[in-house]
Structure formats: C-alpha cells, structure tokens
PDB file of C-alpha atoms and ligand atoms in Angstrom:
ATOM      1  CA  MET A  58       0.000   0.000   0.000  1.00  0.00           C
ATOM      2  CA  SER A  59       1.466   3.339  -1.000  1.00  0.00           C
ATOM      3  CA  ASN A  60      -0.957   5.475   0.990  1.00  0.00           C
ATOM      4  CA  SER A  61      -1.569   5.735   4.669  1.00  0.00           C
ATOM      5  CA  THR A  62      -5.281   5.126   4.938  1.00  0.00           C
ATOM      6  CA  ASN A  63      -5.455   5.225   8.738  1.00  0.00           C
ATOM      7  CA  ASN A  64      -8.686   3.580   9.730  1.00  0.00           C
ATOM      8  CA  ARG A  65     -10.822   5.402   7.256  1.00  0.00           C
ATOM      9  CA  ARG A  66     -13.228   3.206   5.409  1.00  0.00           C
ATOM     10  CA  ILE A  67     -13.220   3.689   1.674  1.00  0.00           C
ATOM     11  CA  LEU A  68     -15.706   2.342  -0.847  1.00  0.00           C
ATOM     12  CA  ILE A  69     -15.093   2.294  -4.596  1.00  0.00           C
ATOM     13  CA  VAL A  70     -18.423   2.225  -6.431  1.00  0.00           C
ATOM     14  CA  TYR A  71     -18.252   1.650 -10.151  1.00  0.00           C
ATOM     15  CA  TYR A  72     -20.204   0.547 -13.149  1.00  0.00           C
ATOM     16  CA  THR A  73     -18.512  -0.932 -16.170  1.00  0.00           C
ATOM     17  CA  GLN A  74     -19.804  -2.024 -19.509  1.00  0.00           C
ATOM     18  CA  SER A  75     -16.581  -3.252 -21.089  1.00  0.00           C
ATOM     19  CA  GLY A  76     -14.120  -3.587 -18.209  1.00  0.00           C
ATOM     20  CA  ASN A  77     -12.183  -0.302 -18.157  1.00  0.00           C
ATOM     21  CA  SER A  78     -13.842   1.156 -15.069  1.00  0.00           C
ATOM     22  CA  LYS A  79     -13.459  -2.195 -13.323  1.00  0.00           C
ATOM     23  CA  PHE A  80      -9.748  -2.214 -14.139  1.00  0.00           C
ATOM     24  CA  VAL A  81      -9.382   1.250 -12.576  1.00  0.00           C
ATOM     25  CA  ALA A  82     -11.349   0.191  -9.464  1.00  0.00           C
ATOM     26  CA  GLU A  83      -9.203  -2.894  -8.991  1.00  0.00           C
ATOM     27  CA  THR A  84      -5.987  -0.926  -9.508  1.00  0.00           C
ATOM     28  CA  ILE A  85      -7.049   1.641  -6.900  1.00  0.00           C
ATOM     29  CA  ALA A  86      -8.022  -1.160  -4.500  1.00  0.00           C
ATOM     30  CA  GLN A  87      -4.525  -2.598  -4.826  1.00  0.00           C
ATOM     31  CA  GLU A  88      -3.069   0.767  -3.803  1.00  0.00           C
ATOM     32  CA  ILE A  89      -5.324   1.622  -0.871  1.00  0.00           C
ATOM     33  CA  LYS A  90      -7.365  -0.410   1.512  1.00  0.00           C
ATOM     34  CA  ALA A  91     -10.855  -0.148   0.054  1.00  0.00           C
ATOM     35  CA  ASP A  92     -13.990  -2.169  -0.554  1.00  0.00           C
ATOM     36  CA  THR A  93     -15.416  -2.297  -4.056  1.00  0.00           C
ATOM     37  CA  LEU A  94     -19.016  -2.297  -5.198  1.00  0.00           C
ATOM     38  CA  GLU A  95     -19.815  -2.982  -8.838  1.00  0.00           C
ATOM     39  CA  ILE A  96     -23.285  -1.873  -9.787  1.00  0.00           C
ATOM     40  CA  LYS A  97     -24.902  -4.105 -12.386  1.00  0.00           C
ATOM     41  CA  THR A  98     -28.044  -3.746 -14.438  1.00  0.00           C
ATOM     42  CA  LYS A  99     -30.631  -6.500 -14.700  1.00  0.00           C
ATOM     43  CA  LYS A 100     -30.647  -6.134 -18.496  1.00  0.00           C
ATOM     44  CA  SER A 101     -27.501  -5.819 -20.619  1.00  0.00           C
ATOM     45  CA  LEU A 102     -27.143  -3.315 -23.414  1.00  0.00           C
ATOM     46  CA  PRO A 103     -27.520  -4.695 -26.951  1.00  0.00           C
ATOM     47  CA  LYS A 104     -24.433  -6.458 -28.324  1.00  0.00           C
ATOM     48  CA  SER A 105     -24.111  -4.523 -31.577  1.00  0.00           C
ATOM     49  CA  THR A 106     -22.006  -1.382 -31.195  1.00  0.00           C
ATOM     50  CA  PHE A 107     -24.566   0.799 -32.943  1.00  0.00           C
ATOM     51  CA  PHE A 108     -27.498  -0.245 -30.781  1.00  0.00           C
ATOM     52  CA  LYS A 109     -25.364  -0.259 -27.658  1.00  0.00           C
ATOM     53  CA  LEU A 110     -24.376   3.374 -28.196  1.00  0.00           C
ATOM     54  CA  PHE A 111     -27.920   4.254 -29.186  1.00  0.00           C
ATOM     55  CA  VAL A 112     -29.681   2.617 -26.236  1.00  0.00           C
ATOM     56  CA  GLY A 113     -27.068   3.691 -23.650  1.00  0.00           C
ATOM     57  CA  GLY A 114     -26.972   7.221 -25.082  1.00  0.00           C
ATOM     58  CA  MET A 115     -30.774   7.508 -25.020  1.00  0.00           C
ATOM     59  CA  GLN A 116     -30.874   6.313 -21.410  1.00  0.00           C
ATOM     60  CA  VAL A 117     -28.515   9.128 -20.468  1.00  0.00           C
ATOM     61  CA  VAL A 118     -30.298  11.809 -22.485  1.00  0.00           C
ATOM     62  CA  PHE A 119     -33.721  10.851 -21.089  1.00  0.00           C
ATOM     63  CA  LYS A 120     -32.405  10.167 -17.575  1.00  0.00           C
ATOM     64  CA  ILE A 121     -33.725   6.597 -17.686  1.00  0.00           C
ATOM     65  CA  LYS A 122     -33.171   4.511 -14.566  1.00  0.00           C
ATOM     66  CA  PRO A 123     -32.383   0.932 -15.642  1.00  0.00           C
ATOM     67  CA  ASP A 124     -33.179  -1.705 -13.006  1.00  0.00           C
ATOM     68  CA  LEU A 125     -30.163  -2.750 -10.952  1.00  0.00           C
ATOM     69  CA  LEU A 126     -29.279  -5.985  -9.255  1.00  0.00           C
ATOM     70  CA  PRO A 127     -29.320  -5.665  -5.447  1.00  0.00           C
ATOM     71  CA  VAL A 128     -26.214  -4.159  -3.850  1.00  0.00           C
ATOM     72  CA  ASP A 129     -24.618  -5.347  -0.614  1.00  0.00           C
ATOM     73  CA  LYS A 130     -22.710  -2.241   0.490  1.00  0.00           C
ATOM     74  CA  LYS A 131     -23.900   1.248   1.449  1.00  0.00           C
ATOM     75  CA  PRO A 132     -21.831   4.401   0.799  1.00  0.00           C
ATOM     76  CA  MET A 133     -23.111   5.888   4.069  1.00  0.00           C
ATOM     77  CA  ASP A 134     -21.228   3.160   5.973  1.00  0.00           C
ATOM     78  CA  TYR A 135     -17.932   4.585   4.665  1.00  0.00           C
ATOM     79  CA  ASP A 136     -15.886   7.735   5.308  1.00  0.00           C
ATOM     80  CA  MET A 137     -14.942   8.245   1.708  1.00  0.00           C
ATOM     81  CA  VAL A 138     -16.418   7.112  -1.595  1.00  0.00           C
ATOM     82  CA  ILE A 139     -14.665   6.821  -4.948  1.00  0.00           C
ATOM     83  CA  ILE A 140     -17.128   6.698  -7.836  1.00  0.00           C
ATOM     84  CA  GLY A 141     -16.136   5.474 -11.282  1.00  0.00           C
ATOM     85  CA  THR A 142     -18.128   5.475 -14.502  1.00  0.00           C
ATOM     86  CA  PRO A 143     -17.642   5.115 -18.217  1.00  0.00           C
ATOM     87  CA  VAL A 144     -18.559   8.278 -20.127  1.00  0.00           C
ATOM     88  CA  TRP A 145     -21.846   7.793 -21.944  1.00  0.00           C
ATOM     89  CA  ALA A 146     -23.238  10.549 -24.162  1.00  0.00           C
ATOM     90  CA  SER A 147     -20.805  13.023 -22.538  1.00  0.00           C
ATOM     91  CA  SER A 148     -22.092  12.202 -19.050  1.00  0.00           C
ATOM     92  CA  PHE A 149     -22.113   9.441 -16.450  1.00  0.00           C
ATOM     93  CA  ALA A 150     -23.578   6.047 -17.350  1.00  0.00           C
ATOM     94  CA  SER A 151     -27.336   5.560 -16.843  1.00  0.00           C
ATOM     95  CA  PRO A 152     -27.065   2.889 -14.098  1.00  0.00           C
ATOM     96  CA  PHE A 153     -25.926   5.722 -11.819  1.00  0.00           C
ATOM     97  CA  ASN A 154     -29.293   7.455 -12.405  1.00  0.00           C
ATOM     98  CA  THR A 155     -30.837   4.494 -10.622  1.00  0.00           C
ATOM     99  CA  PHE A 156     -28.111   4.150  -8.012  1.00  0.00           C
ATOM    100  CA  PHE A 157     -28.172   7.820  -6.996  1.00  0.00           C
ATOM    101  CA  SER A 158     -31.988   7.773  -6.779  1.00  0.00           C
ATOM    102  CA  GLN A 159     -31.993   4.720  -4.506  1.00  0.00           C
ATOM    103  CA  ILE A 160     -28.941   5.298  -2.328  1.00  0.00           C
ATOM    104  CA  ASP A 161     -28.312   8.154   0.053  1.00  0.00           C
ATOM    105  CA  ILE A 162     -24.899   9.859  -0.224  1.00  0.00           C
ATOM    106  CA  LYS A 163     -24.468  13.022   1.864  1.00  0.00           C
ATOM    107  CA  GLY A 164     -21.618  14.620   3.772  1.00  0.00           C
ATOM    108  CA  LYS A 165     -18.977  12.319   2.307  1.00  0.00           C
ATOM    109  CA  LYS A 166     -15.584  12.918   0.823  1.00  0.00           C
ATOM    110  CA  ILE A 167     -15.956  11.867  -2.799  1.00  0.00           C
ATOM    111  CA  ALA A 168     -13.396  11.295  -5.538  1.00  0.00           C
ATOM    112  CA  LEU A 169     -14.580  10.740  -9.107  1.00  0.00           C
ATOM    113  CA  TYR A 170     -13.072   8.964 -12.058  1.00  0.00           C
ATOM    114  CA  CYS A 171     -14.281   8.288 -15.555  1.00  0.00           C
ATOM    115  CA  CYS A 172     -13.150   6.180 -18.488  1.00  0.00           C
ATOM    116  CA  TYR A 173     -13.806   7.591 -21.929  1.00  0.00           C
ATOM    117  CA  GLY A 174     -13.116   6.998 -25.603  1.00  0.00           C
ATOM    118  CA  GLY A 175     -13.158  10.585 -26.905  1.00  0.00           C
ATOM    119  CA  SER A 176     -13.636  13.097 -24.092  1.00  0.00           C
ATOM    120  CA  LYS A 177     -15.032  13.300 -20.573  1.00  0.00           C
ATOM    121  CA  GLY A 178     -17.716  15.801 -21.601  1.00  0.00           C
ATOM    122  CA  LYS A 179     -19.795  16.942 -18.606  1.00  0.00           C
ATOM    123  CA  THR A 180     -19.408  13.721 -16.659  1.00  0.00           C
ATOM    124  CA  PHE A 181     -17.880  15.238 -13.520  1.00  0.00           C
ATOM    125  CA  ASP A 182     -20.031  18.394 -13.558  1.00  0.00           C
ATOM    126  CA  ASN A 183     -23.185  16.308 -13.862  1.00  0.00           C
ATOM    127  CA  MET A 184     -22.123  13.901 -11.124  1.00  0.00           C
ATOM    128  CA  LYS A 185     -21.260  16.755  -8.785  1.00  0.00           C
ATOM    129  CA  ASN A 186     -24.688  18.319  -9.402  1.00  0.00           C
ATOM    130  CA  VAL A 187     -26.485  15.113  -8.542  1.00  0.00           C
ATOM    131  CA  LEU A 188     -24.223  14.522  -5.545  1.00  0.00           C
ATOM    132  CA  ASN A 189     -24.441  17.981  -4.014  1.00  0.00           C
ATOM    133  CA  GLY A 190     -23.990  18.029  -0.276  1.00  0.00           C
ATOM    134  CA  ASN A 191     -20.693  16.155  -0.482  1.00  0.00           C
ATOM    135  CA  GLN A 192     -17.076  17.298  -0.573  1.00  0.00           C
ATOM    136  CA  PHE A 193     -15.256  16.555  -3.829  1.00  0.00           C
ATOM    137  CA  ILE A 194     -11.598  15.780  -3.355  1.00  0.00           C
ATOM    138  CA  GLY A 195     -10.346  14.460  -6.671  1.00  0.00           C
ATOM    139  CA  GLU A 196     -11.051  13.708 -10.315  1.00  0.00           C
ATOM    140  CA  LEU A 197      -9.359  11.390 -12.764  1.00  0.00           C
ATOM    141  CA  GLU A 198     -10.307  11.055 -16.406  1.00  0.00           C
ATOM    142  CA  ILE A 199      -8.605   8.199 -18.136  1.00  0.00           C
ATOM    143  CA  LYS A 200      -8.881   7.204 -21.787  1.00  0.00           C
ATOM    144  CA  SER A 201      -9.689   3.482 -22.245  1.00  0.00           C
ATOM    145  CA  PRO A 202      -7.024   2.228 -19.784  1.00  0.00           C
ATOM    146  CA  LEU A 203      -7.322  -1.369 -20.997  1.00  0.00           C
ATOM    147  CA  GLU A 204      -5.623  -0.259 -24.222  1.00  0.00           C
ATOM    148  CA  ASP A 205      -2.383   0.529 -22.359  1.00  0.00           C
ATOM    149  CA  LYS A 206      -2.573  -1.085 -18.944  1.00  0.00           C
ATOM    150  CA  SER A 207       0.892  -0.137 -17.698  1.00  0.00           C
ATOM    151  CA  GLU A 208       0.339   3.543 -18.512  1.00  0.00           C
ATOM    152  CA  GLY A 209      -3.101   3.255 -16.897  1.00  0.00           C
ATOM    153  CA  ILE A 210      -1.642   1.768 -13.729  1.00  0.00           C
ATOM    154  CA  ARG A 211       1.012   4.498 -13.614  1.00  0.00           C
ATOM    155  CA  ARG A 212      -1.585   7.276 -13.883  1.00  0.00           C
ATOM    156  CA  ILE A 213      -3.956   5.655 -11.393  1.00  0.00           C
ATOM    157  CA  LYS A 214      -1.164   5.233  -8.817  1.00  0.00           C
ATOM    158  CA  GLU A 215      -0.103   8.877  -9.256  1.00  0.00           C
ATOM    159  CA  TRP A 216      -3.702  10.006  -8.828  1.00  0.00           C
ATOM    160  CA  VAL A 217      -4.300   7.951  -5.696  1.00  0.00           C
ATOM    161  CA  LYS A 218      -1.371   9.772  -4.051  1.00  0.00           C
ATOM    162  CA  THR A 219      -3.072  13.130  -4.711  1.00  0.00           C
ATOM    163  CA  ILE A 220      -6.347  12.208  -3.004  1.00  0.00           C
ATOM    164  CA  ASN A 221      -6.365  13.516   0.505  1.00  0.00           C
ATOM    165  CA  ILE A 222      -7.601  10.443   2.283  1.00  0.00           C
TER     166      ILE A 222
HETATM  167  C1  FMN B 134     -23.540   3.830 -24.538  1.00  0.00           C
HETATM  168  C2  FMN B 134     -22.137   4.383 -24.674  1.00  0.00           C
HETATM  169  C3  FMN B 134     -21.950   5.736 -24.863  1.00  0.00           C
HETATM  170  C4  FMN B 134     -20.651   6.271 -24.932  1.00  0.00           C
HETATM  171  N1  FMN B 134     -20.511   7.621 -25.062  1.00  0.00           N
HETATM  172  C5  FMN B 134     -19.260   8.170 -25.035  1.00  0.00           C
HETATM  173  C6  FMN B 134     -19.078   9.587 -25.081  1.00  0.00           C
HETATM  174  O1  FMN B 134     -20.030  10.379 -25.149  1.00  0.00           O
HETATM  175  N2  FMN B 134     -17.807  10.082 -25.050  1.00  0.00           N
HETATM  176  C7  FMN B 134     -16.717   9.253 -24.961  1.00  0.00           C
HETATM  177  O2  FMN B 134     -15.596   9.763 -24.915  1.00  0.00           O
HETATM  178  N3  FMN B 134     -16.845   7.900 -24.916  1.00  0.00           N
HETATM  179  C8  FMN B 134     -18.090   7.337 -24.945  1.00  0.00           C
HETATM  180  N4  FMN B 134     -18.238   5.967 -24.876  1.00  0.00           N
HETATM  181  C9  FMN B 134     -17.030   5.142 -24.765  1.00  0.00           C
HETATM  182  C10 FMN B 134     -16.761   4.714 -23.318  1.00  0.00           C
HETATM  183  O3  FMN B 134     -16.819   5.819 -22.436  1.00  0.00           O
HETATM  184  C11 FMN B 134     -15.349   4.091 -23.215  1.00  0.00           C
HETATM  185  O4  FMN B 134     -15.243   2.999 -24.091  1.00  0.00           O
HETATM  186  C12 FMN B 134     -15.024   3.657 -21.788  1.00  0.00           C
HETATM  187  O5  FMN B 134     -13.647   3.369 -21.685  1.00  0.00           O
HETATM  188  C13 FMN B 134     -15.818   2.405 -21.414  1.00  0.00           C
HETATM  189  O6  FMN B 134     -15.627   2.093 -20.053  1.00  0.00           O
HETATM  190  P1  FMN B 134     -16.049   0.649 -19.469  1.00  0.00           P
HETATM  191  O7  FMN B 134     -15.149  -0.339 -20.170  1.00  0.00           O
HETATM  192  O8  FMN B 134     -15.800   0.741 -18.008  1.00  0.00           O
HETATM  193  O9  FMN B 134     -17.471   0.395 -19.802  1.00  0.00           O
HETATM  194  C14 FMN B 134     -19.522   5.416 -24.854  1.00  0.00           C
HETATM  195  C15 FMN B 134     -19.721   4.038 -24.687  1.00  0.00           C
HETATM  196  C16 FMN B 134     -21.006   3.516 -24.594  1.00  0.00           C
HETATM  197  C17 FMN B 134     -21.206   2.024 -24.398  1.00  0.00           C
END
C-alpha cells in the first residue's frame, strides 16, 4: 500500500460495460485499503455497437433509470467514496441514475473517475450536481485504460497519491 489510509473506510463504487472502469477500481483497490461495489443492471445493453451506443446514449439523455441488481454495500457506511463510470453521451452512465436515486450519499468525501473513448464531456459536472452536499476531493479522467494497462496503472497510482484520504 502506498498510501496511509489510517482507519478510514473507503468504498469504490463503479459501473462498467466493457471492463475499463473495473480495471481502474481494482488498480485503486490494490493501492489503498478499500472495498469495491460494482453496480450491475438486470438487463444488458444490446451487443451490436450501434445499438449499444444508441440505447445507452438515449438512457442518459432521457435520464432513464435501468433496473439494478441488489447491492450489498452502502456508501453511508464509509468515510470516503470513490465513484467510477464510463462516459456515456458526454455524461455518467445511466445505471448511476438508478443508483443515486436509490442510495443516500451526503456529507462524504468523494473522488470521481471516468473512463472515456473521446472526451469526458460533462461527466464530472453532472455527477457533482447530482451529488451535491458532499465534498469533492479528486477527479481522474482516463482514456480506455485497458488499451495501455501499464500507462493506466502508472496514472492511477499517481492520482491515488493526490487524493487527501
Ligand atoms: C452507450 C455508450 C456511450 C458512450 N458515449 C461516449 C461519449 O459520449 N464520449 C466518450 O468519450 N466515450 C463514450 N463511450 C465510450 C466509453 O466511455 C469508453 O469505451 C469507456 O472506456 C468504457 O468504459 P467501461 O469499459 O468501463 O465500460 C460510450 C460508450 C457507450 C457504451
């Protein structure tokens, strides 16, 4: 562990569609003592790239809340929460619409990361709006880290050091 985490409890909440956000979560969890919570939808997106982008994009634009599988950890039980999402339609992925509407997160230290293919768009701004009432202590945007894992790991490790845990 490169960071002194004292006894603070840290939860990494993430959604992933194709593994990048999971890779970041697992890399962070190797650096600091943290629990992870992967949020999963009951229904998958279509397999074809076109329909996947279309359906996922529409869910973001229309603020659809896809049904989630039950979760077994609560952000309010932790001191700090790291939230990771792929960028969808220049924002956070639609499963977080559901998660944020079902789960209370207030008065926490929150660090955000996103994985993107082109640009982060308004992902962090939109997340911070939905999550008002918390203290934001870090942001990391990382382009498809699975394409260059060692560079991804290097950037993630550097970032973890900058978060004031
Ligand atoms: C429905 C959908 C919409 C996307 N929209 C964007 C976008 O607006 N901007 C962008 O840079 N990448 C976009 N992407 C690409 C993903 O953000 C990128 O591949 C990311 O690394 C995926 O993370 P994951 O593997 O954790 O799912 C989109 C991907 C999907 C599936």
